[in-house]
Coordinates of C-alpha atoms in Angstrom, one line a residue:
Chain A
M1 CA -37.9 54.2 -18.2
T2 CA -40.3 52.3 -20.6
S3 CA -39.2 49.3 -22.8
A4 CA -39.8 51.4 -25.8
A5 CA -37.3 54.2 -24.8
I6 CA -34.4 54.7 -27.0
P7 CA -31.2 54.1 -25.0
T8 CA -29.0 57.2 -24.7
L9 CA -25.9 55.3 -25.4
M10 CA -26.0 51.9 -26.8
A11 CA -23.6 49.4 -28.2
R12 CA -24.0 46.0 -30.1
G13 CA -21.4 43.4 -30.7
L14 CA -18.3 45.4 -29.9
V15 CA -15.0 43.6 -30.6
K16 CA -11.5 44.7 -29.8
R17 CA -8.7 42.2 -30.1
Y18 CA -5.0 42.8 -29.3
G19 CA -3.2 40.3 -31.1
R20 CA -4.6 36.9 -29.9
V21 CA -6.2 38.4 -26.7
V22 CA -9.8 39.4 -27.2
A23 CA -10.4 42.5 -24.8
I24 CA -14.0 43.1 -25.9
D25 CA -15.8 39.8 -27.2
S26 CA -18.9 41.2 -29.0
A27 CA -20.2 43.0 -26.1
D28 CA -23.5 44.9 -25.8
F29 CA -24.1 48.1 -23.7
D30 CA -27.2 50.0 -23.0
L31 CA -27.4 53.1 -20.9
M32 CA -31.1 54.4 -20.6
P33 CA -32.2 58.2 -20.4
G34 CA -31.7 59.5 -16.9
E35 CA -30.3 56.6 -15.1
I36 CA -27.2 55.7 -13.1
L37 CA -25.7 52.6 -14.8
G38 CA -23.2 50.9 -12.6
V39 CA -20.5 49.0 -14.4
I40 CA -18.7 46.1 -12.5
G41 CA -16.5 43.4 -13.4
D42 CA -13.4 41.4 -12.2
N43 CA -9.9 42.9 -13.0
G44 CA -9.3 41.8 -16.5
A45 CA -12.9 41.4 -17.4
G46 CA -12.5 44.2 -20.1
K47 CA -14.7 46.7 -18.6
S48 CA -12.0 49.5 -19.0
S49 CA -11.6 48.4 -22.7
L50 CA -15.3 48.8 -23.0
I51 CA -15.4 52.0 -21.4
R52 CA -12.4 53.3 -23.4
A53 CA -14.4 52.2 -26.7
L54 CA -17.5 54.1 -25.5
S55 CA -15.4 57.4 -24.6
G56 CA -13.6 57.4 -27.9
A57 CA -10.2 56.4 -26.4
L58 CA -10.2 53.1 -28.3
R59 CA -11.4 52.1 -31.8
P60 CA -13.4 48.8 -31.7
D61 CA -12.6 46.4 -34.6
A62 CA -16.3 45.6 -35.0
G63 CA -19.7 46.4 -33.8
E64 CA -21.7 49.7 -33.5
I65 CA -22.3 52.4 -31.0
R66 CA -25.4 54.7 -31.0
L67 CA -25.8 57.9 -29.3
D68 CA -29.6 58.8 -29.0
G69 CA -30.2 56.3 -31.6
E70 CA -27.7 57.7 -34.1
L71 CA -24.9 55.7 -35.4
V72 CA -21.5 57.2 -34.0
S73 CA -17.8 56.5 -34.6
F74 CA -15.3 58.3 -32.5
A75 CA -11.6 58.7 -33.5
S76 CA -10.6 60.4 -30.4
P77 CA -12.0 61.3 -27.0
I78 CA -12.2 64.9 -28.2
E79 CA -14.7 63.7 -30.8
A80 CA -16.7 61.9 -28.2
R81 CA -16.8 64.8 -26.0
Q82 CA -18.0 66.9 -28.9
A83 CA -20.8 64.7 -29.4
G84 CA -21.6 64.9 -25.7
I85 CA -19.9 62.2 -23.9
E86 CA -17.9 63.5 -21.1
T87 CA -15.7 61.1 -19.3
V88 CA -14.1 61.6 -15.9
Y89 CA -11.1 59.6 -15.8
Q90 CA -9.7 57.9 -12.7
T91 CA -6.6 60.5 -12.9
L92 CA -9.1 63.3 -13.1
A93 CA -7.3 65.2 -16.1
L94 CA -6.8 68.3 -14.0
S95 CA -3.8 70.5 -14.3
P96 CA -2.6 70.9 -10.8
A97 CA -1.2 74.5 -11.0
L98 CA -4.2 76.1 -12.8
S99 CA -7.1 77.3 -10.9
I100 CA -10.5 75.7 -10.6
S101 CA -11.8 78.2 -13.2
D102 CA -9.0 77.7 -15.6
N103 CA -9.4 73.7 -15.3
M104 CA -13.1 73.8 -15.9
F105 CA -12.6 75.7 -19.2
L106 CA -9.5 73.8 -20.1
G107 CA -9.7 73.4 -23.9
R108 CA -12.7 75.4 -24.2
E109 CA -12.0 78.9 -23.2
I110 CA -14.3 81.7 -23.5
R111 CA -12.9 84.8 -25.3
S112 CA -13.7 88.5 -24.6
S113 CA -16.3 89.7 -26.9
G114 CA -14.5 93.0 -27.5
L115 CA -11.8 93.9 -30.0
L116 CA -9.1 92.5 -27.5
G117 CA -10.9 89.2 -27.8
K118 CA -11.3 89.1 -31.5
L119 CA -7.9 90.6 -32.5
F120 CA -5.7 89.4 -29.6
H121 CA -7.7 86.3 -28.4
Q122 CA -8.0 87.7 -24.9
L123 CA -9.7 85.6 -22.6
D124 CA -12.9 86.5 -20.7
R125 CA -11.6 85.7 -17.2
K126 CA -14.7 87.0 -15.5
A127 CA -17.3 85.2 -17.5
M128 CA -15.5 81.9 -17.0
A129 CA -15.1 82.5 -13.2
D130 CA -18.9 83.4 -13.0
I131 CA -20.0 80.2 -14.9
A132 CA -17.6 78.0 -12.9
R133 CA -19.0 79.6 -9.7
K134 CA -22.4 78.9 -10.8
K135 CA -21.9 75.3 -11.9
L136 CA -20.2 74.5 -8.7
S137 CA -22.9 76.1 -6.5
E138 CA -25.6 74.3 -8.5
L139 CA -24.0 71.0 -7.5
G140 CA -23.5 72.1 -3.9
L141 CA -19.7 72.4 -4.1
L142 CA -19.4 76.0 -3.0
T143 CA -17.5 75.0 0.1
I144 CA -14.6 75.8 -2.3
Q145 CA -14.2 79.4 -1.4
N146 CA -12.0 80.7 -4.1
I147 CA -12.6 80.0 -7.7
Q148 CA -9.1 81.1 -8.7
Q149 CA -7.5 78.7 -6.1
P150 CA -5.1 76.3 -7.8
V151 CA -6.4 72.8 -7.9
E152 CA -3.4 71.3 -6.2
T153 CA -4.7 73.1 -2.9
L154 CA -7.9 71.2 -2.9
S155 CA -8.7 67.7 -1.2
G156 CA -9.0 64.6 -3.2
G157 CA -12.9 64.9 -2.8
Q158 CA -12.8 68.4 -4.0
R159 CA -10.9 67.7 -6.9
Q160 CA -13.2 65.0 -8.0
G161 CA -15.9 67.4 -7.4
V162 CA -14.3 70.0 -9.9
A163 CA -13.8 67.2 -12.3
V164 CA -17.4 66.0 -12.2
A165 CA -18.7 69.6 -12.3
R166 CA -16.6 70.2 -15.4
A167 CA -18.2 67.1 -17.1
A168 CA -21.7 68.3 -16.0
A169 CA -21.2 71.9 -17.0
F170 CA -21.1 71.4 -20.5
G171 CA -24.6 70.3 -21.5
S172 CA -23.5 66.7 -22.0
K173 CA -25.7 63.9 -22.9
V174 CA -23.7 61.1 -21.0
I175 CA -21.2 61.3 -18.1
I176 CA -18.8 58.3 -17.6
L177 CA -17.3 58.3 -14.2
D178 CA -14.3 55.9 -14.1
E179 CA -13.7 54.9 -10.3
P180 CA -14.6 58.2 -8.8
T181 CA -14.3 56.9 -5.3
A182 CA -11.3 54.6 -5.5
A183 CA -8.8 57.3 -4.2
L184 CA -11.0 58.7 -1.5
G185 CA -11.7 58.4 2.3
V186 CA -15.2 57.5 3.5
K187 CA -16.6 60.9 4.1
E188 CA -15.2 62.3 0.8
S189 CA -16.6 59.3 -1.0
R190 CA -20.1 60.0 0.5
K191 CA -19.9 63.6 -0.8
V192 CA -19.0 62.3 -4.3
L193 CA -21.9 59.8 -4.3
D194 CA -24.2 62.6 -3.4
L195 CA -22.8 64.7 -6.3
V196 CA -23.5 61.7 -8.7
L197 CA -27.1 61.8 -7.5
K198 CA -27.4 65.5 -8.0
V199 CA -26.2 65.1 -11.5
R200 CA -28.7 62.6 -12.2
A201 CA -31.4 64.8 -10.7
R202 CA -30.5 67.2 -13.5
G203 CA -31.5 64.5 -16.0
V204 CA -28.1 63.4 -17.4
P205 CA -27.5 59.5 -17.3
I206 CA -24.4 58.4 -15.8
V207 CA -22.2 55.4 -16.2
L208 CA -20.4 54.6 -13.0
I209 CA -17.6 52.2 -13.0
S210 CA -16.3 51.3 -9.7
H211 CA -14.9 48.3 -7.5
N212 CA -16.7 49.3 -4.6
M213 CA -19.9 47.2 -4.4
P214 CA -21.7 49.1 -1.7
H215 CA -21.4 52.4 -3.7
V216 CA -22.6 50.9 -6.9
F217 CA -25.5 49.1 -5.2
E218 CA -26.4 52.2 -3.3
V219 CA -26.5 54.7 -6.2
A220 CA -27.1 52.7 -9.3
D221 CA -30.4 52.1 -11.0
R222 CA -29.2 49.2 -12.9
I223 CA -25.8 47.4 -12.8
H224 CA -24.0 46.0 -16.0
I225 CA -21.9 43.1 -14.8
H226 CA -19.1 42.5 -17.3
R227 CA -17.4 39.1 -17.6
L228 CA -14.8 37.5 -20.1
G229 CA -15.1 40.6 -22.4
K230 CA -18.8 40.9 -22.6
R231 CA -22.0 41.7 -20.5
A232 CA -23.0 38.8 -18.4
T233 CA -26.1 40.4 -17.3
V234 CA -27.9 43.5 -16.2
I235 CA -29.3 43.5 -12.8
K236 CA -31.5 45.6 -10.7
P237 CA -29.7 46.2 -7.2
R238 CA -32.9 45.6 -5.2
D239 CA -33.6 42.2 -6.9
V240 CA -30.0 40.7 -6.6
S241 CA -27.9 40.6 -3.4
M242 CA -24.4 41.8 -3.5
A243 CA -23.0 38.5 -3.0
D244 CA -24.9 37.1 -6.0
A245 CA -23.7 39.9 -8.1
V246 CA -20.0 39.0 -7.1
A247 CA -20.8 35.5 -7.8
I248 CA -22.0 36.3 -11.4
M249 CA -19.0 38.5 -11.8
T250 CA -16.7 35.7 -10.9
G251 CA -18.6 33.1 -12.8
A252 CA -19.6 31.2 -9.7
L253 CA -23.3 31.7 -10.5
A254 CA -24.8 31.7 -13.9
P255 CA -26.7 34.9 -14.8
M256 CA -30.4 34.4 -14.6
T257 CA -32.3 35.6 -17.7
A258 CA -34.5 38.5 -16.6
Chain B
M1 CA -31.6 49.4 1.8
A2 CA -28.9 49.5 4.5
D3 CA -29.9 45.8 5.9
K4 CA -28.6 44.4 2.7
F5 CA -25.2 45.7 3.1
D6 CA -24.7 44.6 6.7
G7 CA -21.8 42.6 7.6
L8 CA -20.2 43.4 4.1
P9 CA -16.5 44.4 4.8
G10 CA -15.8 48.1 4.6
Y11 CA -19.3 49.2 4.8
S12 CA -20.3 49.4 8.3
G13 CA -20.1 52.9 9.7
E14 CA -20.4 54.6 6.3
A15 CA -24.1 54.9 6.2
A16 CA -23.9 56.6 9.7
L17 CA -21.6 59.2 8.2
S18 CA -24.0 60.0 5.3
D19 CA -25.8 62.7 7.1
T20 CA -22.6 64.5 8.4
D21 CA -22.8 67.7 6.8
A22 CA -19.6 69.2 8.2
P23 CA -17.2 70.5 5.4
H24 CA -14.9 67.5 4.9
A25 CA -11.8 69.3 3.8
R26 CA -11.2 72.8 4.5
F27 CA -8.4 74.7 3.2
D28 CA -6.7 75.4 6.3
I29 CA -4.4 78.4 6.4
D30 CA -4.6 78.9 10.2
N31 CA -2.4 76.2 11.6
V32 CA 0.6 76.4 9.7
G33 CA 3.8 78.1 11.1
P34 CA 5.4 81.5 9.8
L35 CA 7.6 79.5 7.7
G36 CA 4.7 77.6 6.1
R37 CA 3.1 80.9 5.6
V38 CA 6.2 82.2 3.7
Q39 CA 5.9 78.9 1.8
R40 CA 2.3 79.4 0.8
F41 CA 2.8 82.9 -0.1
L42 CA 5.7 82.2 -2.5
H43 CA 3.7 79.3 -3.9
A44 CA 1.1 81.9 -4.9
F45 CA 3.6 84.6 -6.1
P46 CA 6.7 82.7 -7.1
T47 CA 8.1 85.9 -8.8
M48 CA 8.6 87.5 -5.5
V49 CA 11.8 85.6 -4.7
P50 CA 13.8 86.9 -7.6
L51 CA 12.2 90.5 -7.2
I52 CA 13.5 90.6 -3.5
V53 CA 16.9 89.3 -4.7
L54 CA 17.2 92.0 -7.3
A55 CA 16.0 94.8 -4.8
L56 CA 18.6 93.5 -2.3
S57 CA 21.3 93.1 -4.7
V58 CA 20.7 96.6 -6.2
V59 CA 20.8 98.3 -2.7
G60 CA 23.8 96.0 -1.6
F61 CA 26.0 96.9 -4.5
G62 CA 24.8 100.6 -4.3
L63 CA 26.2 100.6 -0.6
F64 CA 29.3 98.6 -1.5
A65 CA 30.3 100.1 -4.8
G66 CA 29.0 103.4 -4.4
S67 CA 27.6 106.0 -6.8
K68 CA 29.3 104.7 -9.7
F69 CA 27.1 101.8 -9.5
F70 CA 24.0 103.5 -8.6
S71 CA 23.9 105.9 -11.4
P72 CA 21.0 106.1 -13.8
Y73 CA 23.7 105.6 -16.6
N74 CA 25.0 102.4 -15.2
M75 CA 21.4 101.1 -14.5
S76 CA 20.7 101.6 -18.2
L77 CA 24.0 100.0 -19.1
I78 CA 23.0 96.8 -17.1
V79 CA 19.7 96.6 -19.1
Q80 CA 21.6 97.1 -22.3
Q81 CA 24.2 94.4 -21.3
V82 CA 21.3 91.9 -20.6
S83 CA 19.1 92.7 -23.5
I84 CA 20.4 89.9 -25.9
I85 CA 20.2 87.2 -23.1
G86 CA 17.0 88.5 -21.8
V87 CA 15.2 88.0 -25.2
L88 CA 16.9 84.4 -25.5
A89 CA 15.6 83.8 -21.8
V90 CA 11.9 84.5 -23.0
A91 CA 12.5 81.7 -25.7
Q92 CA 14.0 79.6 -23.1
S93 CA 11.2 80.1 -20.5
L94 CA 8.6 79.1 -23.0
I95 CA 10.4 75.8 -23.4
I96 CA 11.1 75.4 -19.9
L97 CA 7.3 76.1 -19.0
T98 CA 6.5 72.9 -21.1
A99 CA 9.0 70.9 -19.0
G100 CA 11.5 70.9 -21.8
I101 CA 14.8 72.6 -22.3
D102 CA 16.3 74.2 -25.4
L103 CA 20.1 74.0 -25.9
S104 CA 19.7 75.4 -29.4
V105 CA 18.5 79.0 -28.6
A106 CA 22.0 80.6 -28.9
A107 CA 22.9 78.6 -32.1
T108 CA 19.5 79.6 -33.7
M109 CA 20.1 83.1 -32.9
V110 CA 23.7 83.3 -34.1
L111 CA 22.6 81.6 -37.4
S112 CA 19.7 83.8 -38.0
S113 CA 21.9 86.7 -37.6
V114 CA 24.5 85.3 -39.8
I115 CA 21.8 84.7 -42.6
A116 CA 20.6 88.2 -42.4
G117 CA 24.2 89.6 -42.7
H118 CA 25.1 87.4 -45.5
L119 CA 22.0 88.1 -47.4
A120 CA 21.9 91.9 -46.9
V121 CA 25.7 92.5 -46.9
R122 CA 27.3 89.9 -49.0
L123 CA 24.4 89.2 -51.5
G124 CA 23.0 92.8 -51.3
I125 CA 19.5 91.7 -50.8
N126 CA 17.2 94.5 -49.3
A127 CA 17.5 94.6 -45.4
P128 CA 14.0 94.2 -44.5
V129 CA 13.7 91.0 -46.8
S130 CA 16.7 89.5 -45.4
L131 CA 15.6 90.0 -41.9
L132 CA 12.3 88.2 -42.8
I133 CA 14.1 85.3 -44.2
S134 CA 16.2 85.1 -41.1
F135 CA 13.1 85.2 -39.0
A136 CA 11.6 82.3 -41.1
C137 CA 14.7 80.4 -40.7
G138 CA 14.7 80.8 -36.8
T139 CA 11.1 79.7 -36.7
A140 CA 11.9 76.8 -39.1
I141 CA 14.6 75.6 -36.7
G142 CA 12.2 75.8 -33.8
F143 CA 9.5 74.0 -35.7
L144 CA 12.2 71.1 -36.4
N145 CA 13.0 71.0 -32.6
G146 CA 9.2 70.7 -32.1
F147 CA 8.7 68.0 -34.6
L148 CA 11.6 66.0 -33.1
V149 CA 10.2 66.4 -29.7
T150 CA 6.5 65.4 -30.4
R151 CA 6.6 63.3 -33.4
I152 CA 10.0 61.4 -33.1
R153 CA 9.5 61.6 -29.3
L154 CA 13.0 62.7 -28.5
P155 CA 13.7 64.2 -25.2
P156 CA 14.0 67.8 -25.5
F157 CA 17.5 67.7 -24.1
I158 CA 18.5 65.4 -26.8
A159 CA 16.7 67.0 -29.7
T160 CA 18.1 70.4 -29.1
L161 CA 21.7 69.2 -28.2
G162 CA 21.5 67.7 -31.9
T163 CA 20.0 70.7 -33.5
W164 CA 22.5 72.9 -31.5
N165 CA 25.5 71.2 -33.0
V166 CA 23.9 70.9 -36.6
F167 CA 23.0 74.6 -36.8
Y168 CA 26.1 75.8 -35.1
A169 CA 28.1 73.9 -38.0
L170 CA 25.8 75.6 -40.6
N171 CA 26.3 78.9 -39.1
L172 CA 30.2 78.4 -39.6
Y173 CA 29.6 77.3 -43.1
V174 CA 27.3 80.0 -44.2
S175 CA 29.6 82.6 -42.5
G176 CA 32.9 80.9 -43.5
A177 CA 33.8 81.6 -39.9
Q178 CA 34.1 85.2 -40.9
S179 CA 32.6 88.2 -39.1
I180 CA 31.0 90.9 -41.0
R181 CA 32.4 94.1 -39.8
G182 CA 30.3 97.1 -38.6
A183 CA 31.7 99.2 -41.3
E184 CA 30.6 96.9 -44.0
I185 CA 27.1 96.7 -42.4
D186 CA 26.8 100.4 -42.2
A187 CA 27.5 100.9 -45.9
A188 CA 25.2 98.0 -47.0
A189 CA 22.5 97.5 -44.6
P190 CA 22.5 100.0 -41.6
M191 CA 19.1 98.6 -40.7
L192 CA 20.7 95.5 -39.3
K193 CA 22.3 97.4 -36.5
F194 CA 19.2 99.3 -35.6
F195 CA 18.7 97.9 -32.1
G196 CA 22.4 99.1 -31.1
E197 CA 21.4 102.7 -31.4
N198 CA 21.0 104.7 -28.3
F199 CA 19.1 107.8 -27.1
S200 CA 19.4 109.7 -23.9
L201 CA 16.8 110.1 -21.2
F202 CA 17.2 111.7 -17.7
G203 CA 21.1 110.9 -17.7
T204 CA 20.2 107.1 -18.9
Q205 CA 21.4 105.6 -22.3
I206 CA 18.6 103.6 -23.5
S207 CA 19.2 101.4 -26.5
Y208 CA 16.6 100.3 -29.0
G209 CA 17.6 96.8 -27.8
S210 CA 16.6 97.4 -24.3
L211 CA 13.2 98.6 -25.5
L212 CA 12.9 95.5 -27.5
L213 CA 13.6 93.4 -24.4
V214 CA 10.7 95.0 -22.6
L215 CA 8.5 94.7 -25.7
V216 CA 9.2 90.9 -26.1
F217 CA 8.6 90.2 -22.4
G218 CA 5.4 92.4 -22.7
I219 CA 4.0 90.4 -25.6
L220 CA 4.9 87.0 -24.1
W221 CA 3.4 87.9 -20.8
Y222 CA 0.2 89.0 -22.5
A223 CA 0.0 85.6 -24.5
L224 CA 0.9 83.5 -21.6
T225 CA -1.5 85.2 -19.1
K226 CA -4.4 86.4 -21.1
T227 CA -4.9 83.9 -24.1
A228 CA -6.1 80.2 -24.1
W229 CA -2.8 79.3 -25.7
G230 CA -0.9 80.4 -22.5
R231 CA -3.2 78.4 -20.4
H232 CA -2.4 75.3 -22.6
V233 CA 1.2 76.1 -22.5
Y234 CA 1.2 75.8 -18.7
A235 CA -1.3 72.9 -18.6
V236 CA 1.0 70.8 -21.1
G237 CA 4.0 71.6 -18.9
D238 CA 2.1 70.9 -15.6
D239 CA 0.9 67.4 -16.5
R240 CA 0.8 66.7 -20.3
E241 CA -1.3 63.5 -19.9
A242 CA -4.1 65.4 -18.1
A243 CA -4.0 68.1 -20.5
E244 CA -4.4 65.5 -23.4
L245 CA -7.4 64.0 -21.7
A246 CA -8.9 67.3 -21.0
G247 CA -9.2 67.8 -24.7
I248 CA -5.9 69.8 -25.5
R249 CA -4.0 68.8 -28.6
T250 CA -0.7 68.7 -26.8
D251 CA 1.3 68.1 -29.8
R252 CA 0.3 71.2 -31.5
V253 CA 0.9 73.2 -28.6
L254 CA 4.3 72.1 -28.0
I255 CA 5.2 72.5 -31.8
S256 CA 3.8 76.2 -31.5
V257 CA 5.9 76.7 -28.5
Y258 CA 9.1 75.6 -30.3
A259 CA 8.4 77.6 -33.3
V260 CA 7.6 80.8 -31.3
A261 CA 10.8 80.2 -29.3
G262 CA 12.8 80.0 -32.7
L263 CA 11.2 83.2 -33.9
I264 CA 12.2 84.9 -30.8
C265 CA 15.7 83.7 -31.2
A266 CA 15.9 85.1 -34.7
I267 CA 14.8 88.5 -33.4
A268 CA 17.3 88.3 -30.6
G269 CA 19.8 87.6 -33.5
W270 CA 18.9 91.0 -35.2
S271 CA 19.2 92.7 -31.8
A272 CA 22.6 90.9 -31.3
I273 CA 23.9 92.6 -34.5
G274 CA 23.3 95.9 -33.0
R275 CA 24.7 95.2 -29.6
V276 CA 28.0 93.5 -31.0
G277 CA 28.2 96.1 -33.9
A278 CA 29.1 93.3 -36.3
V279 CA 27.8 90.0 -37.4
S280 CA 29.9 87.4 -35.6
P281 CA 29.4 83.7 -36.0
T282 CA 31.3 82.9 -32.7
S283 CA 29.5 85.3 -30.4
F284 CA 27.2 84.2 -27.7
F285 CA 28.7 80.7 -27.4
E286 CA 27.6 80.7 -23.7
G287 CA 24.1 82.0 -24.6
N288 CA 22.5 78.6 -23.9
L289 CA 23.6 78.4 -20.3
Q290 CA 23.2 82.1 -19.6
S291 CA 19.5 82.0 -20.7
I292 CA 19.0 78.9 -18.7
T293 CA 20.5 80.7 -15.7
A294 CA 18.3 83.6 -16.1
V295 CA 15.1 81.5 -16.4
V296 CA 16.3 79.5 -13.3
I297 CA 17.0 82.5 -11.0
G298 CA 13.7 84.0 -12.2
G299 CA 11.8 81.3 -10.4
I300 CA 10.5 79.3 -13.5
S301 CA 10.5 75.7 -12.5
L302 CA 12.6 73.3 -14.4
F303 CA 9.9 70.7 -14.1
G304 CA 7.5 72.8 -16.1
G305 CA 4.1 74.5 -15.6
R306 CA 5.1 77.0 -13.0
G307 CA 6.5 80.5 -12.7
S308 CA 5.7 83.8 -14.4
I309 CA 7.5 84.9 -17.6
L310 CA 8.6 88.1 -15.8
G311 CA 10.8 86.1 -13.4
P312 CA 13.4 85.5 -16.3
L313 CA 13.5 89.3 -17.0
I314 CA 14.3 89.8 -13.3
G315 CA 16.7 86.9 -13.4
A316 CA 18.6 88.3 -16.3
L317 CA 18.8 91.8 -14.5
I318 CA 20.1 90.2 -11.4
V319 CA 22.9 88.4 -13.3
G320 CA 23.6 91.8 -15.0
V321 CA 23.6 93.6 -11.5
F322 CA 26.0 91.1 -10.1
Q323 CA 28.4 91.4 -13.0
S324 CA 28.2 95.1 -13.1
G325 CA 28.5 95.6 -9.2
L326 CA 31.3 93.3 -8.9
R327 CA 33.2 94.7 -11.7
I328 CA 32.7 98.2 -10.5
A329 CA 33.9 97.2 -7.0
G330 CA 37.0 95.9 -8.7
V331 CA 36.3 92.2 -7.8
D332 CA 38.0 89.6 -9.9
V333 CA 35.9 88.1 -12.8
L334 CA 36.1 84.7 -11.3
W335 CA 34.0 85.9 -8.4
Q336 CA 31.0 86.8 -10.7
L337 CA 30.9 83.3 -11.8
F338 CA 31.2 82.0 -8.3
A339 CA 28.3 84.3 -7.1
I340 CA 26.0 83.2 -10.1
G341 CA 26.7 79.6 -9.5
W342 CA 25.4 79.9 -5.9
L343 CA 22.4 81.9 -7.1
I344 CA 21.5 79.2 -9.6
I345 CA 21.8 76.6 -6.7
I346 CA 19.7 78.7 -4.1
A347 CA 17.1 79.3 -6.8
V348 CA 16.5 75.8 -7.6
S349 CA 16.5 74.9 -3.9
V350 CA 13.8 77.5 -3.1
D351 CA 11.9 76.1 -6.1
Q352 CA 12.0 72.6 -4.9
W353 CA 10.8 73.9 -1.4
I354 CA 8.1 75.7 -2.7
R355 CA 6.9 72.9 -4.7
R356 CA 6.7 70.5 -1.8
I357 CA 3.7 72.5 -0.5
S358 CA 1.5 70.3 -2.8
A359 CA 3.1 67.0 -1.9

């Protein structure tokens, strides 16, 4: 990560107002290639608005977003995803009654190559199951035995695993994880953090939004601290203690200029 | 690194777990009782319940009502009798799979048949063209329902309660509340009665309407299980918000579902002309509730996203078997209603019980 590197995802001067409430107040954001960027901030600091703007779920009133240096503008999450920004929402956006394989390919199904596929839109179930199995085992998630198992029969951690694998599977440039460990127990959180590290090892940069400071400090390369609608500072977890990070977050400590 | 976290609430102990490699959440099937196993089995194969009920009721009435019930002729007659409600049940299933309900299916069907009859018999327009126009009308009504549900954001119950009344009134207006008799249809456009014709096969009487029933179920089974559209219908019914976030344009899926349901109703309207032998604006007034009955007995969840399209076919047949069996056994008609009422209650109770598996 040299200072000359172009950020994979960058935002400058983002603004979003709701009436007289300013949710994003000319905020900046930088995600460098191959890093895990933690995003922390107090409730109401506007970090979810920022993330929604980056993932296409919210249209900023002003400011610019650049992906690999190119200026982009997303009208919907679908457009952001087509550009390569995959978001794993806190709700996971999985369909409980559908199988793991169906969920991974939801909205981007593969059709059979034969006449049935062309004329009658037949799905290539086998190809999808094979790819799903391959992607899950690459991330060490094949404790899940049956790829045709409905998602609702999985544990919380396994569901999170499927959602992350879905995001990682489609050649994306950026993966945004919104509170991936919030609903999980200690052991399952551990698995998910390992998974996050595995995804980074494959070269995809990750934005990790979390309330859990130990989790963020453990896996993040840099931590973006959001306060009052803008970036207060960016710290490196080994330079700043967790207590100081919380103090910056709440305004008790002025951010030092790096 | 760990020293820095020491003393922080919620952290101690977690580091010690980082090296545990034991599977953290297995899908245990071993430690559930026999009832739990039945529950899991039914959860995986929800169509088994109606299938078992159908098999038991056929055998039961066979013993109870004798060979008069159990003859190939009577069996094929049962299929004929449910052929219209069965097709309507396909349309209803599509809507219910998206967690909606369509109260306008019967009105759409009757209006479509009245339009086809009016154009072909009263105005003398060529029969295939009349039918195509009636199909277009059915599709348009479905499209309107879909528009009201997605764009105006009306609950499906209210949207279709409204369109039911509107199109039932239009049906009475177009037809002048008058039936078009069979003889008039035979003279002007016999094609309208095509699905009422029969042929014999091994002692059975098979109508083209029965074949249409099987064909419509077959096509929708394919569309729902083998295409992306089918996956999307289930995903929208299961959890619409999740489907939207996963990148499915849920409004489009819903509108397409309502439009296809409208088209199926119009096709049922053509079949109904053959079955009734006339174009009757007041027929099938109970078609809505009968179609919902077939869907519910067939194991499709009213909460959306669950159940096989083959269930309602079986559900419609169960209703037909009960009606036929009780009639042949000489039981008063009121007990048919009594029995079907209990079937509905039991079917939905079983569905609730099966769904509790995921809670």
